Coordinates of C-alpha atoms and ligand atoms in Angstrom, one line a residue:
M1 CA 71.9 92.2 112.4
I2 CA 73.7 89.3 114.1
E3 CA 71.8 86.0 114.0
A4 CA 70.7 84.8 117.5
S5 CA 73.0 81.8 117.2
L6 CA 76.2 83.8 117.1
P7 CA 78.3 83.6 120.3
D8 CA 78.6 87.4 120.6
A9 CA 74.9 87.7 120.9
A10 CA 74.7 84.9 123.4
D11 CA 77.5 86.3 125.5
V12 CA 75.8 89.5 126.2
G13 CA 72.6 87.7 126.9
A14 CA 70.7 90.4 125.2
P15 CA 67.0 90.3 125.5
E16 CA 66.6 91.8 122.1
A17 CA 68.5 91.3 118.8
V18 CA 72.0 92.8 118.8
T19 CA 74.5 94.0 116.3
D20 CA 78.2 94.8 116.4
G21 CA 80.6 97.3 114.9
I22 CA 81.4 95.1 111.9
H23 CA 77.8 94.7 111.0
L24 CA 77.1 98.4 111.5
L25 CA 80.0 99.4 109.3
V26 CA 78.9 97.1 106.4
D27 CA 75.3 98.3 106.9
A28 CA 76.4 101.9 106.8
L29 CA 78.4 101.3 103.6
R30 CA 75.5 99.6 101.9
L31 CA 73.1 102.3 103.0
N32 CA 75.4 104.9 101.4
D33 CA 75.6 103.0 98.0
I34 CA 79.1 101.6 98.3
R35 CA 79.3 98.9 95.7
N36 CA 83.0 98.0 95.8
I37 CA 85.7 97.9 98.5
Y38 CA 89.4 97.6 97.7
G39 CA 91.6 96.3 100.4
V40 CA 93.9 93.7 102.0
V41 CA 92.4 91.6 104.8
G42 CA 94.0 90.8 108.2
I43 CA 93.5 91.6 111.9
P44 CA 91.1 93.2 112.7
I45 CA 89.2 93.8 109.5
T46 CA 88.9 90.3 107.9
D47 CA 85.3 89.9 108.9
V48 CA 84.4 93.3 107.6
A49 CA 85.5 92.1 104.1
R50 CA 83.7 88.7 104.5
L51 CA 80.5 90.3 105.7
A52 CA 80.6 93.0 103.0
Q53 CA 81.0 90.3 100.4
A54 CA 78.2 88.3 101.9
S55 CA 76.0 91.4 101.9
G56 CA 76.4 92.1 98.2
I57 CA 79.3 94.6 98.3
R58 CA 82.1 93.5 96.0
F59 CA 85.4 93.1 97.9
I60 CA 88.5 93.2 95.7
G61 CA 91.4 91.7 97.6
F62 CA 94.9 93.1 96.7
R63 CA 98.5 92.0 97.4
H64 CA 99.5 95.4 98.7
E65 CA 97.6 98.2 100.4
S66 CA 99.0 101.0 98.2
D67 CA 97.5 99.3 95.2
A68 CA 94.2 98.9 96.9
G69 CA 94.3 102.6 97.9
H70 CA 95.1 103.7 94.4
A71 CA 92.2 101.6 93.2
A72 CA 89.9 103.3 95.6
A73 CA 91.2 106.7 94.5
A74 CA 90.6 105.9 90.9
A75 CA 87.2 104.6 91.7
G76 CA 86.5 108.0 93.3
F77 CA 87.7 109.9 90.2
L78 CA 85.6 107.7 87.9
T79 CA 82.4 107.7 89.8
Q80 CA 82.5 111.1 91.5
Y81 CA 81.8 109.4 94.8
P82 CA 84.4 108.3 97.3
G83 CA 86.1 105.0 96.7
I84 CA 86.7 102.8 99.8
C85 CA 90.0 101.3 100.8
L86 CA 90.1 98.8 103.7
T87 CA 93.4 98.3 105.5
V88 CA 94.7 96.5 108.6
S89 CA 96.5 98.3 111.4
A90 CA 100.0 99.9 111.4
P91 CA 102.0 98.6 108.4
G92 CA 98.9 97.9 106.3
F93 CA 97.6 101.3 107.2
L94 CA 100.9 103.0 106.3
N95 CA 101.0 101.3 103.0
G96 CA 97.5 102.6 102.2
L97 CA 98.4 106.0 103.4
V98 CA 100.6 106.5 100.4
A99 CA 97.6 106.2 98.2
L100 CA 95.5 108.4 100.5
A101 CA 98.0 111.1 100.2
N102 CA 98.3 110.7 96.5
A103 CA 94.5 110.9 96.2
T104 CA 94.3 114.0 98.2
T105 CA 97.0 115.6 96.1
N106 CA 95.1 114.7 92.9
C107 CA 91.7 115.9 94.4
F108 CA 90.2 112.4 94.1
P109 CA 87.6 111.4 96.7
M110 CA 88.3 108.3 98.7
V111 CA 88.0 107.0 102.3
Q112 CA 90.6 104.7 103.8
I113 CA 89.0 102.8 106.6
S114 CA 91.5 101.1 108.8
G115 CA 91.4 98.8 111.7
S116 CA 93.7 99.8 114.6
S117 CA 95.0 98.4 117.8
E118 CA 93.6 99.0 121.3
R119 CA 93.5 102.6 122.4
H120 CA 94.3 102.0 126.0
L121 CA 97.5 100.2 125.0
V122 CA 98.5 102.4 122.0
D123 CA 98.0 105.7 123.9
L124 CA 100.3 104.6 126.8
Q125 CA 102.7 103.0 124.3
R126 CA 102.5 99.7 126.1
G127 CA 103.6 97.8 123.0
D128 CA 100.5 96.4 121.5
Y129 CA 100.3 94.2 118.4
E130 CA 100.8 96.6 115.5
E131 CA 100.8 99.6 117.8
M132 CA 100.5 103.0 116.2
D133 CA 98.7 106.2 116.7
Q134 CA 97.2 106.0 113.2
L135 CA 94.9 109.0 113.5
A136 CA 97.9 111.3 114.2
A137 CA 100.0 109.6 111.5
A138 CA 97.3 110.1 108.9
R139 CA 96.3 113.7 109.6
P140 CA 99.1 115.5 107.7
F141 CA 98.5 113.3 104.6
C142 CA 94.8 113.7 103.9
K143 CA 92.0 116.1 103.8
A144 CA 90.7 115.0 107.2
A145 CA 91.1 112.1 109.7
Y146 CA 88.5 110.8 112.1
R147 CA 88.3 108.1 114.7
V148 CA 85.3 106.2 115.8
Q149 CA 85.3 105.4 119.5
R150 CA 81.9 103.8 120.0
A151 CA 80.0 101.4 117.7
E152 CA 77.0 103.7 117.8
D153 CA 79.2 106.3 116.1
I154 CA 80.2 104.2 113.1
G155 CA 77.3 105.5 110.9
R156 CA 78.2 109.0 111.9
G157 CA 81.9 108.5 111.3
L158 CA 81.3 107.0 107.8
A159 CA 78.8 109.8 106.9
R160 CA 81.3 112.4 108.0
A161 CA 84.1 110.7 106.1
L162 CA 82.1 110.4 102.9
R163 CA 80.8 114.0 103.1
T164 CA 84.3 115.4 103.6
A165 CA 85.8 113.3 100.8
A166 CA 83.2 114.2 98.3
S167 CA 82.3 117.8 99.0
G168 CA 84.2 121.0 98.1
R169 CA 87.6 120.1 96.7
P170 CA 87.5 116.3 96.8
G171 CA 90.2 114.4 98.6
G172 CA 91.2 111.5 100.8
V173 CA 89.8 111.0 104.3
Y174 CA 91.0 108.6 106.9
L175 CA 88.6 106.7 109.2
D176 CA 90.1 104.9 112.1
I177 CA 88.1 102.1 113.7
P178 CA 89.8 100.4 116.6
A179 CA 89.4 96.6 116.9
A180 CA 87.4 96.9 120.1
V181 CA 84.8 99.2 118.3
L182 CA 84.4 96.7 115.5
G183 CA 83.7 94.0 118.1
E184 CA 81.5 96.1 120.3
V185 CA 77.9 94.7 120.6
I186 CA 75.0 97.0 120.9
P187 CA 71.2 96.6 120.6
A188 CA 70.2 96.2 116.9
S189 CA 67.5 98.9 117.2
Q190 CA 70.1 101.4 118.6
G191 CA 72.5 100.4 115.8
A192 CA 69.9 100.8 113.1
A193 CA 68.9 104.2 114.4
S194 CA 72.5 105.3 114.3
L195 CA 72.9 105.0 110.6
W196 CA 72.0 107.5 107.9
K197 CA 72.3 108.0 104.2
L198 CA 74.0 111.2 102.9
V199 CA 71.7 113.6 101.1
D200 CA 73.4 115.4 98.2
P201 CA 77.0 114.4 99.0
A202 CA 78.6 117.1 96.9
P203 CA 76.2 120.1 96.7
R204 CA 76.6 122.5 93.8
Q205 CA 78.4 125.7 94.5
L206 CA 77.1 128.5 92.4
P207 CA 79.5 131.4 91.4
D208 CA 78.8 135.0 92.1
P209 CA 77.2 136.6 89.0
A210 CA 79.6 139.6 89.3
A211 CA 82.6 137.3 89.2
V212 CA 81.1 135.6 86.1
D213 CA 80.7 139.0 84.4
R214 CA 84.3 139.9 85.3
A215 CA 85.6 136.8 83.7
I216 CA 83.5 137.3 80.6
E217 CA 84.8 140.8 80.2
L218 CA 88.4 139.7 80.5
L219 CA 87.9 136.9 77.9
A220 CA 86.0 139.3 75.6
G221 CA 88.9 141.7 75.6
A222 CA 91.6 139.1 74.9
E223 CA 93.7 139.1 71.8
R224 CA 95.1 135.7 72.4
P225 CA 92.7 133.8 74.7
L226 CA 93.3 130.2 75.7
V227 CA 91.5 127.6 77.8
V228 CA 93.4 125.0 79.9
L229 CA 91.3 122.0 80.8
G230 CA 92.4 120.1 83.9
K231 CA 91.4 116.9 85.5
G232 CA 89.1 118.9 87.8
A233 CA 87.0 119.6 84.7
A234 CA 86.9 115.9 83.8
Y235 CA 85.9 115.0 87.3
A236 CA 83.1 117.6 87.4
R237 CA 81.2 115.8 84.6
A238 CA 80.2 119.0 83.0
D239 CA 81.1 117.6 79.6
E240 CA 78.2 119.1 77.6
Q241 CA 78.5 122.6 79.1
I242 CA 82.3 122.7 78.5
R243 CA 81.9 121.6 74.9
E244 CA 79.1 124.1 74.3
F245 CA 81.2 127.0 75.8
V246 CA 84.4 126.1 74.0
E247 CA 82.6 125.5 70.6
S248 CA 80.3 128.5 70.9
T249 CA 83.2 130.9 71.6
G250 CA 85.7 129.2 69.3
L251 CA 88.4 129.4 72.1
P252 CA 91.5 127.3 71.6
Y253 CA 92.2 124.9 74.4
I254 CA 94.9 122.6 75.7
P255 CA 94.0 119.5 77.8
M256 CA 96.1 118.5 80.8
S257 CA 96.8 114.8 80.5
M258 CA 93.8 113.5 82.5
A259 CA 91.5 116.0 80.8
K260 CA 92.3 114.4 77.4
G261 CA 89.1 113.2 75.8
L262 CA 86.9 115.8 77.5
L263 CA 86.8 117.1 74.0
P264 CA 88.2 114.6 71.4
D265 CA 91.9 115.1 70.9
D266 CA 91.4 115.6 67.2
H267 CA 89.0 118.5 67.8
P268 CA 89.8 121.5 65.5
Q269 CA 90.1 123.9 68.5
S270 CA 92.7 121.7 70.3
A271 CA 96.0 123.6 70.6
A272 CA 97.7 120.5 72.1
T273 CA 100.0 120.2 69.2
T274 CA 101.2 123.8 69.8
R275 CA 101.1 123.7 73.6
S276 CA 104.4 125.6 74.2
Q277 CA 103.5 128.4 71.8
A278 CA 100.0 128.7 73.2
L279 CA 101.2 129.0 76.8
K280 CA 104.0 131.4 75.8
R281 CA 101.8 133.7 73.9
A282 CA 98.3 133.6 75.4
D283 CA 97.2 136.9 77.0
V284 CA 94.1 135.7 78.8
V285 CA 94.0 132.1 80.1
L286 CA 90.9 130.4 81.4
L287 CA 92.0 127.6 83.8
L288 CA 89.1 125.1 84.1
G289 CA 89.9 122.7 87.0
A290 CA 93.6 123.0 86.5
R291 CA 96.1 124.3 89.0
L292 CA 99.0 126.5 88.1
N293 CA 101.4 124.0 89.7
W294 CA 104.6 122.5 88.4
L295 CA 102.8 120.8 85.6
L296 CA 102.0 124.3 84.2
G297 CA 105.4 125.8 85.1
H298 CA 103.7 127.7 88.0
G299 CA 102.4 130.2 85.5
D300 CA 105.9 131.7 85.4
S301 CA 107.6 133.2 82.4
P302 CA 109.5 132.3 80.2
Q303 CA 107.1 129.3 79.8
W304 CA 104.2 131.8 80.0
N305 CA 103.7 135.3 78.7
A306 CA 104.7 137.4 81.6
S307 CA 101.7 139.7 81.3
A308 CA 99.1 136.9 80.9
K309 CA 96.0 137.4 82.9
F310 CA 94.3 134.4 84.5
V311 CA 90.7 133.5 84.9
Q312 CA 90.6 130.5 87.3
V313 CA 87.6 128.3 87.8
D314 CA 87.9 126.1 90.9
I315 CA 85.8 124.8 93.7
A316 CA 88.6 125.7 96.2
A317 CA 88.8 129.5 96.8
T318 CA 92.2 129.0 98.4
E319 CA 93.6 127.8 95.1
M320 CA 93.4 131.4 93.7
D321 CA 96.6 133.4 93.8
S322 CA 98.6 130.3 94.9
N323 CA 101.1 131.0 92.1
Q324 CA 100.1 134.0 90.1
P325 CA 97.6 136.8 90.5
I326 CA 94.2 135.7 89.4
A327 CA 92.5 138.5 87.6
A328 CA 89.1 136.9 87.6
P329 CA 88.6 134.2 90.3
L330 CA 85.5 132.1 89.6
V331 CA 84.8 130.0 92.6
G332 CA 82.2 127.3 92.2
D333 CA 81.7 123.8 90.8
I334 CA 82.5 123.7 87.2
G335 CA 79.1 122.6 86.0
S336 CA 77.5 125.6 87.7
V337 CA 80.2 128.0 86.5
M338 CA 79.9 126.8 82.9
N339 CA 76.1 127.2 83.1
A340 CA 76.6 130.8 84.4
L341 CA 79.2 131.6 81.7
L342 CA 76.9 130.3 79.0
E343 CA 73.9 132.2 80.4
R344 CA 75.7 135.5 81.0
A345 CA 78.0 135.8 77.9
K346 CA 76.1 137.6 75.2
P347 CA 76.2 135.9 71.8
G348 CA 79.4 136.9 70.0
Q349 CA 80.8 138.6 73.1
I350 CA 83.8 136.2 73.4
T351 CA 85.5 135.7 70.1
V352 CA 88.9 134.6 68.9
P353 CA 90.9 137.1 66.8
T354 CA 91.8 135.6 63.4
L355 CA 95.5 136.4 63.8
W356 CA 95.7 134.2 66.9
R357 CA 93.9 131.4 65.4
E358 CA 96.2 131.5 62.4
E359 CA 99.3 131.8 64.6
L360 CA 98.3 128.6 66.4
S361 CA 97.4 126.6 63.4
T362 CA 100.6 127.5 61.5
R363 CA 102.7 126.5 64.4
S364 CA 100.6 123.4 64.9
A365 CA 101.1 122.3 61.3
Q366 CA 104.9 122.7 61.7
N367 CA 104.9 120.7 64.9
I368 CA 102.8 117.9 63.4
A369 CA 105.1 117.7 60.4
K370 CA 108.2 117.5 62.7
M371 CA 106.5 114.8 64.8
A372 CA 105.5 112.9 61.6
V373 CA 109.2 112.5 60.7
R374 CA 110.0 111.1 64.2
L375 CA 107.0 108.8 64.1
E376 CA 107.9 107.5 60.6
A377 CA 111.5 106.8 61.6
A378 CA 110.3 104.9 64.6
A379 CA 107.5 103.0 63.0
T380 CA 109.6 100.2 61.6
A381 CA 112.9 100.7 63.5
L382 CA 114.4 97.6 65.0
P383 CA 115.2 97.0 67.8
M384 CA 111.8 98.5 68.5
K385 CA 111.6 102.1 69.8
F386 CA 109.1 103.5 72.3
L387 CA 107.4 105.4 69.5
G388 CA 107.2 102.2 67.3
A389 CA 105.4 100.3 70.0
L390 CA 103.2 103.3 70.9
Q391 CA 102.1 103.9 67.3
A392 CA 101.0 100.2 67.1
I393 CA 99.1 100.7 70.4
R394 CA 97.6 103.9 69.2
N395 CA 96.2 102.3 66.0
V396 CA 94.5 99.5 68.0
L397 CA 93.1 101.9 70.6
A398 CA 91.7 104.1 67.8
D399 CA 89.4 101.1 67.0
N400 CA 88.6 100.7 70.7
P401 CA 87.7 104.2 72.0
Q402 CA 85.8 102.8 75.0
A403 CA 88.9 101.2 76.4
Y404 CA 90.3 102.9 79.5
V405 CA 94.0 103.9 79.3
V406 CA 96.2 103.8 82.4
N407 CA 99.6 105.2 81.9
E408 CA 102.7 105.6 84.0
G409 CA 106.5 105.7 83.6
A410 CA 108.9 108.3 82.5
N411 CA 109.4 108.0 78.8
A412 CA 106.5 105.6 78.6
L413 CA 104.3 108.4 80.1
D414 CA 105.6 111.3 78.1
L415 CA 105.5 109.6 74.8
A416 CA 102.2 107.8 75.3
R417 CA 100.5 111.0 76.4
N418 CA 101.5 112.7 73.2
T419 CA 101.0 109.8 70.8
I420 CA 97.7 108.3 72.0
G421 CA 94.7 110.5 71.5
M422 CA 91.6 110.1 73.6
Q423 CA 88.1 110.4 72.3
V424 CA 86.0 110.0 75.5
P425 CA 86.1 111.9 78.8
R426 CA 87.7 110.3 81.9
H427 CA 89.2 107.4 80.0
R428 CA 92.8 108.3 80.8
L429 CA 94.3 107.8 84.2
D430 CA 97.9 108.5 84.8
S431 CA 100.7 109.5 87.2
G432 CA 98.9 112.7 88.0
T433 CA 99.8 115.7 90.1
W434 CA 102.8 114.1 91.9
G435 CA 104.0 112.3 88.7
V436 CA 104.1 109.1 90.8
M437 CA 105.0 105.5 89.8
G438 CA 103.0 102.7 91.3
I439 CA 99.4 103.7 90.4
G440 CA 99.2 101.4 87.4
M441 CA 97.6 98.2 88.4
G442 CA 95.5 99.8 91.1
Y443 CA 94.0 102.3 88.7
A444 CA 93.6 99.6 86.1
I445 CA 91.7 97.3 88.5
A446 CA 89.4 100.1 89.5
A447 CA 88.6 101.1 86.0
A448 CA 87.8 97.5 85.1
V449 CA 85.7 96.9 88.2
E450 CA 83.8 100.2 88.2
T451 CA 83.0 100.3 84.5
G452 CA 83.2 96.8 83.1
D453 CA 84.9 98.2 80.1
P454 CA 88.3 97.0 78.8
V455 CA 91.4 98.6 80.2
V456 CA 94.9 99.0 78.6
A457 CA 97.6 99.8 81.0
I458 CA 100.6 101.3 79.3
E459 CA 103.5 100.9 81.7
G460 CA 107.2 101.6 81.8
D461 CA 109.0 98.5 83.0
S462 CA 110.2 100.3 86.1
A463 CA 106.8 101.8 86.9
F464 CA 105.1 98.4 86.4
G465 CA 107.4 96.8 89.0
F466 CA 105.8 98.9 91.8
S467 CA 102.4 97.2 91.5
G468 CA 103.2 94.3 89.3
M469 CA 102.2 91.6 91.8
E470 CA 98.6 92.8 91.3
I471 CA 98.7 90.9 88.0
E472 CA 97.6 88.0 90.3
A473 CA 94.6 90.0 91.5
I474 CA 93.7 90.8 87.9
C475 CA 93.8 87.1 87.0
R476 CA 92.0 86.1 90.2
Y477 CA 89.0 88.4 89.3
N478 CA 89.4 87.6 85.6
L479 CA 89.4 91.3 84.7
S480 CA 89.6 92.6 81.2
I481 CA 92.9 94.3 81.6
V482 CA 95.7 94.2 79.1
T483 CA 99.0 95.4 80.6
V484 CA 101.5 96.6 78.0
V485 CA 105.0 96.9 79.4
L486 CA 107.3 99.1 77.4
N487 CA 110.4 97.2 78.5
N488 CA 113.7 99.0 77.7
S489 CA 115.3 97.0 80.5
G490 CA 115.7 99.8 83.0
V491 CA 114.7 103.0 84.7
Y492 CA 114.8 105.6 81.8
K493 CA 117.2 103.4 79.8
G494 CA 118.6 99.9 80.2
D495 CA 122.0 100.2 78.5
A496 CA 124.2 101.4 81.4
P497 CA 127.3 99.1 82.0
A498 CA 127.8 97.2 85.2
V499 CA 130.0 98.8 87.8
G500 CA 132.1 96.7 90.2
G501 CA 130.3 93.6 89.1
D502 CA 126.8 95.0 90.0
P503 CA 124.2 96.2 87.5
A504 CA 124.0 100.0 87.2
P505 CA 121.3 101.6 89.4
T506 CA 119.1 102.2 86.4
V507 CA 119.2 98.7 85.0
L508 CA 116.3 96.2 85.3
R509 CA 115.8 92.7 83.8
A510 CA 112.5 90.9 83.5
R511 CA 110.5 88.7 81.2
H512 CA 107.2 90.2 82.3
E513 CA 105.1 88.0 80.0
V514 CA 106.2 84.9 81.8
M515 CA 105.0 86.4 85.1
I516 CA 101.3 86.5 84.2
T517 CA 101.3 82.9 83.1
A518 CA 102.0 81.9 86.7
F519 CA 98.5 83.2 87.5
G520 CA 96.6 81.9 84.5
G521 CA 96.7 85.0 82.3
K522 CA 98.0 85.2 78.8
G523 CA 101.5 86.4 78.1
Y524 CA 102.8 87.9 74.9
R525 CA 106.4 88.9 74.0
A526 CA 106.5 91.4 71.2
T527 CA 109.6 92.6 69.4
T528 CA 108.1 94.5 66.5
P529 CA 105.3 97.0 66.2
D530 CA 103.3 94.5 64.2
E531 CA 103.6 92.0 67.0
V532 CA 102.5 94.6 69.5
A533 CA 99.4 95.4 67.4
S534 CA 98.4 91.8 66.8
A535 CA 98.9 90.8 70.5
L536 CA 96.9 93.8 71.7
R537 CA 94.1 93.2 69.2
E538 CA 93.9 89.5 70.2
A539 CA 94.1 90.3 73.9
L540 CA 91.4 93.0 73.8
A541 CA 89.1 90.7 71.8
A542 CA 89.6 87.9 74.4
R543 CA 88.4 90.3 77.2
A544 CA 90.6 88.5 79.7
P545 CA 93.8 89.2 81.6
A546 CA 96.9 89.6 79.4
L547 CA 100.3 91.1 79.5
I548 CA 102.4 92.1 76.5
D549 CA 106.0 92.6 77.1
C550 CA 107.2 94.9 74.4
I551 CA 111.0 94.6 74.0
I552 CA 112.3 98.1 73.5
D553 CA 115.8 99.2 72.4
P554 CA 117.6 99.6 75.8
S555 CA 119.3 102.7 74.5
D556 CA 115.9 104.4 73.8
G557 CA 114.7 106.7 76.5
T558 CA 116.1 109.7 78.3
K559 CA 116.8 110.3 82.0
S560 CA 113.6 111.4 83.7
G561 CA 111.8 111.8 80.4
N562 CA 110.7 115.4 79.8
I563 CA 111.2 116.5 83.4
A564 CA 115.0 115.9 83.3
H565 CA 115.4 119.6 84.4
L566 CA 114.1 118.7 87.8
N567 CA 117.3 116.6 88.6
P568 CA 119.9 118.5 90.6
K569 CA 122.4 120.2 88.4
G570 CA 125.8 119.7 90.0
I571 CA 128.4 117.6 88.3
T572 CA 127.2 115.1 85.7
V573 CA 127.3 111.5 86.8
Q574 CA 128.1 109.3 83.8
H575 CA 126.4 106.0 84.7
Ligands
ADP601 P1 95.5 119.0 86.3 O1 96.6 118.2 87.0 O2 94.8 118.3 85.3 O3 96.0 120.3 85.8 P2 94.7 119.7 88.9 O4 94.6 118.5 89.7 O5 95.9 120.5 89.1 O6 94.4 119.3 87.4 O7 93.5 120.6 89.2 C1 92.2 120.2 89.5 C2 91.5 121.3 90.2 O8 90.1 121.1 90.0 C3 91.7 121.4 91.7 O9 92.2 122.6 92.0 C4 90.3 121.1 92.3 O10 90.1 121.9 93.4 C5 89.4 121.5 91.1 N1 88.1 120.8 91.1 C6 87.9 119.5 91.4 N2 86.6 119.2 91.2 C7 86.0 120.4 90.9 C8 84.7 120.7 90.6 N3 83.6 119.9 90.6 N4 84.4 122.0 90.2 C9 85.4 122.9 90.2 N5 86.7 122.6 90.5 C10 87.0 121.4 90.8

């Protein structure tokens, strides 16, 4: 409610107390349990941020809207409730839209609330300040887009946005609020009556018992069954049921990268160390919150057994058959589906043939032995290799299992994913479904803000550059984030020679540890694995912003990491 002394209230000469769009928005956010807003202020939303902060909502101010949006998306993933990103009109909105689209692709719930310019000017294209039809621009990039046209609809608009983002397959929702609506004054009683709190934002969706039985029969008849855990399973927070099902059946499983830690990576049933063999040979595959997209080779042979049958558990019915025939679709939320599977499978009905178990463990032992040779060679090599730095990081993280790991890059992503085991669910956030760069600092900030636990962001030097300025935000809010830059002086590699006097397109040069000192954080430069380990231990113990620039051999790294095959074939370009 606006205090009587405010000019707006006086202007309308209201006989009773009044409120306005800004107050209604903040009241609606508070009513719906929003604790944090991630954004960048400016016209027309600065006072939304100010009032939110004054009302007890934490406002985390960023340097770029994409980073704020990525933070909101990560907050959504970590809390199972939409994260909120606040942006200004046109350019700020568009910057945030990148993150909204990325969140939608990853099935993370978030709401981007953006101020926008005056409708009567925008719609006639009269050339308003930051003129843009944001609603139309947002629509193709998110799950849904809504616009509020009257202050009395702000509560409704927010409820609709939160509901859409959180329920069914989670995703990003855009909520457009023109400046005039934020400034619109209405009676306080009318405003209060227009707000409501969502009941059960993401209702459970129970599977059909017949579909559950079909899935059980298929799994029971398998000779080489396999479970693939995806980030949908991590998001669903059905940790206990998933563990009980996997352990009671003995099924081998592989985790997708953000599902790592759902069961500890050193679990005896993990087939992660024999992933290729498991995919190539499995005859019945249970997909738990994982899509058969490019990250799983679309389910196509030769990566997969051509006659493999799929059981897919997903909240989105339309996901079924998107790539391969799904022999047993199980539509529902993963918690309810796991409960049903546990209830309806008879004891001993689903088992794992010994031959399959042995095949996997033999191959796994071979792969571990091969990897051990690589790791040993890298452990002490100088100049430092990716795997040298990563082993040092791995050893420190093993003593800090509660730390959140954010990871992006090409080689930095591939090698860290395989080297660093996770022990706890939802503690790894990475480039995700698009394989994007630029999520690093946003995700790290959200993890620190939402959980209060320490965060280690393992970044390729190129990836870090996209959101690197947020180091300032990390220092400003004194967040417990240690950014570890694996700096091989370039995109993929940093050893390409200059051409025509200019650096090669893949070359980068930076002393990242110097950067953080400008904002009051602690910088480390590490040239050996021992230096990496001691810097990381010290930085984690300090629980304060730090950046460790790890100097990696510029010749270490491969073009595009393990997805080099996605580059166009054509004629090889040398530099
Ligand atoms: P990954 O990249 O780890 O393989 P994906 O993002 O491809 O995972 O797949 C996640 C899937 O999980 C999506 O298809 C999404 O619809 C689904 N999903 C998200 N939340 C739930 C839930 N609570 N219950 C069931 N499925 C879910």
